[in-house]
Amino acid sequence: MTRVYHIVQFRDRSAYMIFYGCSWRCAYCIWSFEKWNLCLPRETKEKLSELWDKKTIKFLTIDEIVNILKANDVKLVFMGGGEPTEDPEIKSLVSHLKAEGIESWIITNTEGLDDELFGMIKGATVSVKAFDDDLHKKITGFSNVDLLEKIKHFGAAEKMTIETVYVKGLVECDEIIKIARFLKLVNSQARFRIDPVVGKLHNDSDYDEIKECLKKSNDIIYTSMIRPSGKVPQGPKLLYPVIL
């Protein structure tokens, strides 16, 4: 049994699956207020939460996941959560998906990322909450020493993307620039992304500051920004759980 409890599919036919559980306790974690894909309609998320509270949603087996993805012609699945690498079945799941022609892309804090798993996946998006170790501990409860060493180890690979979250008053441009400079030393061709915080700390006015930071970071290393908030033209298709 895996720790996967939620799967959606986007218009490009890629899918996103959410894993339950993470050892980190990030101060602004989406999980603290939302267990479901953020792009789903509010009514759908409310119904899913009702099912969750009634404990009618189960964790999926590898065969169930494979069948769901194959039935919807998925060729690429993004794995997030939660922390996918904490699932004891992660390597077996990725292997079974690959055998069916389905590639995996993991969104990870690297706690359970090793050479074997890295070699199996199409890509990895690695989250760096802060470059300063004390600040990283304040945000997550964990040191970033091992995380930065993992980035040094895997950083030369094209399949890796690094992302951080801009949080006003906590992780602002000076800290993001530190991350950009570190990445340039690891791999001058590395891909770096700045995300706005989601939830109660979010403020649309932060985008102006993020854009300014984006310009400064781009002077160091190629940096992108996640799309601005707003209504999604067409939400994803809910693959699991099924609402009757």
CSV table of C-alpha atoms in Angstrom, one decimal:
chain,number,residue,atom,x,y,z
A,1,MET,CA,0.0,0.0,0.0
A,2,THR,CA,1.3,3.4,-1.0
A,3,ARG,CA,0.7,6.7,0.8
A,4,VAL,CA,-1.1,8.2,-2.3
A,5,TYR,CA,-4.6,9.4,-1.5
A,6,HIS,CA,-5.4,12.0,-4.2
A,7,ILE,CA,-4.8,12.2,-8.0
A,8,VAL,CA,-5.8,14.9,-10.6
A,9,GLN,CA,-5.1,15.3,-14.3
A,10,PHE,CA,-4.4,18.5,-16.2
A,11,ARG,CA,-5.3,19.5,-19.7
A,12,ASP,CA,-1.9,18.4,-21.0
A,13,ARG,CA,-2.8,14.9,-19.8
A,14,SER,CA,-0.1,15.0,-17.1
A,15,ALA,CA,-1.3,14.0,-13.6
A,16,TYR,CA,-0.5,15.1,-10.1
A,17,MET,CA,-0.6,12.7,-7.1
A,18,ILE,CA,-0.4,13.7,-3.5
A,19,PHE,CA,1.3,11.6,-0.8
A,20,TYR,CA,0.4,11.6,2.8
A,21,GLY,CA,2.9,12.6,5.4
A,22,CYS,CA,6.1,14.6,5.7
A,23,SER,CA,8.7,14.8,8.5
A,24,TRP,CA,9.3,18.6,7.9
A,25,ARG,CA,6.9,21.0,9.6
A,26,CYS,CA,7.2,24.1,7.3
A,27,ALA,CA,5.7,27.2,8.9
A,28,TYR,CA,3.6,28.0,5.7
A,29,CYS,CA,2.9,24.5,4.5
A,30,ILE,CA,-0.1,24.2,2.2
A,31,TRP,CA,-1.0,21.0,4.0
A,32,SER,CA,-1.8,22.9,7.1
A,33,PHE,CA,-5.0,24.2,5.5
A,34,GLU,CA,-5.5,22.2,2.3
A,35,LYS,CA,-5.2,18.4,1.5
A,36,TRP,CA,-6.4,18.7,-2.1
A,37,ASN,CA,-5.1,20.1,-5.3
A,38,LEU,CA,-5.5,23.9,-5.1
A,39,CYS,CA,-6.9,24.2,-8.6
A,40,LEU,CA,-10.0,22.1,-7.9
A,41,PRO,CA,-13.3,24.0,-7.5
A,42,ARG,CA,-14.2,24.8,-3.9
A,43,GLU,CA,-17.3,22.6,-3.9
A,44,THR,CA,-15.2,19.6,-5.0
A,45,LYS,CA,-12.7,20.2,-2.2
A,46,GLU,CA,-15.5,20.5,0.3
A,47,LYS,CA,-17.0,17.2,-0.8
A,48,LEU,CA,-13.5,15.6,-0.6
A,49,SER,CA,-13.0,16.9,2.9
A,50,GLU,CA,-16.3,15.4,3.9
A,51,LEU,CA,-15.2,12.0,2.6
A,52,TRP,CA,-11.9,12.4,4.4
A,53,ASP,CA,-13.6,13.2,7.7
A,54,LYS,CA,-15.8,10.1,7.3
A,55,LYS,CA,-12.6,8.1,6.7
A,56,THR,CA,-13.9,6.7,3.4
A,57,ILE,CA,-10.8,7.7,1.4
A,58,LYS,CA,-8.2,5.0,1.3
A,59,PHE,CA,-4.5,4.9,0.3
A,60,LEU,CA,-4.0,3.3,-3.1
A,61,THR,CA,-2.1,0.3,-4.0
A,62,ILE,CA,0.5,0.4,-6.8
A,63,ASP,CA,-1.8,-1.6,-9.1
A,64,GLU,CA,-4.7,0.8,-8.5
A,65,ILE,CA,-2.5,3.8,-9.3
A,66,VAL,CA,-1.2,2.2,-12.5
A,67,ASN,CA,-4.7,1.4,-13.6
A,68,ILE,CA,-6.0,4.8,-12.9
A,69,LEU,CA,-3.2,6.5,-14.8
A,70,LYS,CA,-3.4,4.1,-17.7
A,71,ALA,CA,-7.1,4.5,-18.0
A,72,ASN,CA,-6.6,8.2,-18.4
A,73,ASP,CA,-3.7,8.0,-20.9
A,74,VAL,CA,-1.3,9.7,-18.4
A,75,LYS,CA,2.4,9.7,-19.6
A,76,LEU,CA,3.9,11.9,-16.9
A,77,VAL,CA,2.9,12.1,-13.3
A,78,PHE,CA,4.1,14.7,-10.8
A,79,MET,CA,4.5,13.4,-7.2
A,80,GLY,CA,4.1,15.8,-4.3
A,81,GLY,CA,2.4,16.2,-1.1
A,82,GLY,CA,3.5,15.5,1.6
A,83,GLU,CA,6.9,14.1,0.9
A,84,PRO,CA,6.9,11.3,-1.8
A,85,THR,CA,10.3,9.9,-0.8
A,86,GLU,CA,9.1,9.0,2.7
A,87,ASP,CA,6.8,6.4,1.1
A,88,PRO,CA,8.4,3.0,1.5
A,89,GLU,CA,6.8,2.0,-1.8
A,90,ILE,CA,8.1,4.9,-3.9
A,91,LYS,CA,10.8,3.0,-5.8
A,92,SER,CA,8.5,0.2,-6.6
A,93,LEU,CA,5.8,2.6,-7.7
A,94,VAL,CA,8.1,4.5,-10.0
A,95,SER,CA,9.4,1.3,-11.4
A,96,HIS,CA,5.9,-0.1,-12.2
A,97,LEU,CA,4.9,3.2,-13.7
A,98,LYS,CA,8.0,3.3,-15.9
A,99,ALA,CA,7.3,-0.2,-17.1
A,100,GLU,CA,3.9,1.1,-18.3
A,101,GLY,CA,5.5,4.0,-20.2
A,102,ILE,CA,4.6,6.6,-17.4
A,103,GLU,CA,7.4,8.9,-16.3
A,104,SER,CA,7.7,10.3,-12.8
A,105,TRP,CA,8.6,13.8,-11.6
A,106,ILE,CA,9.2,14.1,-7.8
A,107,ILE,CA,8.7,17.3,-5.8
A,108,THR,CA,10.9,16.7,-2.8
A,109,ASN,CA,12.9,17.9,0.2
A,110,THR,CA,15.5,15.2,-0.7
A,111,GLU,CA,15.3,13.5,2.7
A,112,GLY,CA,14.8,10.1,1.0
A,113,LEU,CA,16.3,10.9,-2.4
A,114,ASP,CA,19.2,8.6,-3.3
A,115,ASP,CA,21.2,7.7,-6.5
A,116,GLU,CA,18.9,4.8,-7.3
A,117,LEU,CA,15.7,6.8,-7.1
A,118,PHE,CA,17.2,9.8,-8.9
A,119,GLY,CA,18.2,7.6,-11.8
A,120,MET,CA,14.7,6.2,-12.1
A,121,ILE,CA,12.8,9.5,-12.4
A,122,LYS,CA,12.4,11.9,-15.3
A,123,GLY,CA,12.9,14.9,-13.0
A,124,ALA,CA,13.0,16.4,-9.5
A,125,THR,CA,11.9,19.7,-8.1
A,126,VAL,CA,13.9,20.3,-4.9
A,127,SER,CA,12.6,22.8,-2.4
A,128,VAL,CA,15.1,25.0,-0.6
A,129,LYS,CA,13.3,27.0,2.1
A,130,ALA,CA,16.3,29.1,3.1
A,131,PHE,CA,20.1,29.1,2.6
A,132,ASP,CA,20.8,30.2,6.1
A,133,ASP,CA,20.7,27.1,8.3
A,134,ASP,CA,19.2,28.8,11.4
A,135,LEU,CA,16.4,30.2,9.2
A,136,HIS,CA,15.8,26.9,7.6
A,137,LYS,CA,15.5,25.3,11.0
A,138,LYS,CA,13.1,28.0,12.1
A,139,ILE,CA,10.9,27.3,9.0
A,140,THR,CA,11.0,23.5,8.8
A,141,GLY,CA,12.4,22.3,12.1
A,142,PHE,CA,15.3,20.7,10.2
A,143,SER,CA,18.8,21.7,9.2
A,144,ASN,CA,19.5,22.2,5.5
A,145,VAL,CA,23.1,20.8,5.6
A,146,ASP,CA,22.1,17.5,4.1
A,147,LEU,CA,19.8,19.2,1.6
A,148,LEU,CA,22.5,21.4,0.3
A,149,GLU,CA,24.9,18.4,0.0
A,150,LYS,CA,22.2,16.6,-2.0
A,151,ILE,CA,22.0,19.5,-4.3
A,152,LYS,CA,25.7,19.5,-4.8
A,153,HIS,CA,25.6,15.8,-5.5
A,154,PHE,CA,22.7,15.8,-8.0
A,155,GLY,CA,23.0,19.4,-9.2
A,156,ALA,CA,24.8,18.9,-12.4
A,157,ALA,CA,21.9,16.9,-13.8
A,158,GLU,CA,19.5,18.6,-16.2
A,159,LYS,CA,16.6,16.9,-14.6
A,160,MET,CA,16.8,18.9,-11.4
A,161,THR,CA,14.9,22.2,-10.7
A,162,ILE,CA,15.4,24.2,-7.5
A,163,GLU,CA,12.5,26.2,-6.1
A,164,THR,CA,12.1,28.4,-3.1
A,165,VAL,CA,9.1,30.3,-1.6
A,166,TYR,CA,9.0,34.1,-1.2
A,167,VAL,CA,7.5,34.8,2.2
A,168,LYS,CA,7.4,38.5,3.2
A,169,GLY,CA,9.1,39.1,6.5
A,170,LEU,CA,10.7,35.6,6.5
A,171,VAL,CA,12.2,34.6,3.2
A,172,GLU,CA,12.7,37.8,1.1
A,173,CYS,CA,15.0,38.7,-1.7
A,174,ASP,CA,18.3,38.8,0.2
A,175,GLU,CA,17.8,35.2,1.2
A,176,ILE,CA,16.8,34.2,-2.3
A,177,ILE,CA,19.9,35.8,-3.8
A,178,LYS,CA,22.0,33.7,-1.4
A,179,ILE,CA,20.3,30.5,-2.8
A,180,ALA,CA,20.9,31.8,-6.4
A,181,ARG,CA,24.6,32.3,-5.7
A,182,PHE,CA,24.9,28.9,-4.2
A,183,LEU,CA,23.3,27.3,-7.2
A,184,LYS,CA,25.6,29.1,-9.6
A,185,LEU,CA,28.6,27.6,-7.9
A,186,VAL,CA,27.0,24.1,-8.1
A,187,ASN,CA,25.8,24.4,-11.8
A,188,SER,CA,25.7,27.7,-13.7
A,189,GLN,CA,23.0,26.2,-15.9
A,190,ALA,CA,20.7,25.1,-13.0
A,191,ARG,CA,17.0,26.1,-13.2
A,192,PHE,CA,15.8,28.1,-10.3
A,193,ARG,CA,12.2,29.1,-9.5
A,194,ILE,CA,10.6,31.5,-7.0
A,195,ASP,CA,7.1,30.7,-5.8
A,196,PRO,CA,4.7,33.0,-4.0
A,197,VAL,CA,3.5,31.7,-0.6
A,198,VAL,CA,0.0,30.2,-0.6
A,199,GLY,CA,-2.5,30.6,2.1
A,200,LYS,CA,-3.0,33.1,4.9
A,201,LEU,CA,0.4,34.7,4.4
A,202,HIS,CA,-0.3,35.3,0.7
A,203,ASN,CA,-0.7,38.9,-0.5
A,204,ASP,CA,-1.1,39.8,-4.2
A,205,SER,CA,1.1,42.8,-3.7
A,206,ASP,CA,4.0,40.5,-3.0
A,207,TYR,CA,4.2,39.8,-6.8
A,208,ASP,CA,5.7,43.2,-7.4
A,209,GLU,CA,8.5,42.4,-4.9
A,210,ILE,CA,9.0,38.9,-6.4
A,211,LYS,CA,9.3,40.4,-9.9
A,212,GLU,CA,12.0,42.8,-8.7
A,213,CYS,CA,13.8,39.9,-7.0
A,214,LEU,CA,13.4,37.9,-10.2
A,215,LYS,CA,15.4,40.5,-12.1
A,216,LYS,CA,18.2,40.5,-9.5
A,217,SER,CA,18.3,36.7,-9.4
A,218,ASN,CA,18.4,36.4,-13.2
A,219,ASP,CA,21.6,38.4,-13.1
A,220,ILE,CA,23.1,35.5,-11.3
A,221,ILE,CA,21.4,32.4,-12.7
A,222,TYR,CA,18.3,31.7,-14.8
A,223,THR,CA,15.3,32.2,-12.6
A,224,SER,CA,11.6,31.8,-13.3
A,225,MET,CA,8.4,32.6,-11.3
A,226,ILE,CA,5.3,30.6,-10.9
A,227,ARG,CA,2.2,32.0,-12.7
A,228,PRO,CA,0.3,34.7,-10.8
A,229,SER,CA,-2.7,33.7,-8.7
A,230,GLY,CA,-6.1,34.0,-10.2
A,231,LYS,CA,-8.9,31.8,-11.6
A,232,VAL,CA,-7.7,28.8,-13.5
A,233,PRO,CA,-9.5,28.7,-16.9
A,234,GLN,CA,-10.3,25.0,-16.5
A,235,GLY,CA,-9.6,23.1,-13.3
A,236,PRO,CA,-8.0,19.6,-13.4
A,237,LYS,CA,-10.0,16.4,-13.7
A,238,LEU,CA,-10.4,14.5,-10.5
A,239,LEU,CA,-9.2,11.0,-10.9
A,240,TYR,CA,-9.2,9.9,-7.2
A,241,PRO,CA,-11.0,9.9,-4.9
A,242,VAL,CA,-14.2,9.5,-6.9
A,243,ILE,CA,-17.2,11.6,-5.8
A,244,LEU,CA,-20.4,9.8,-6.4
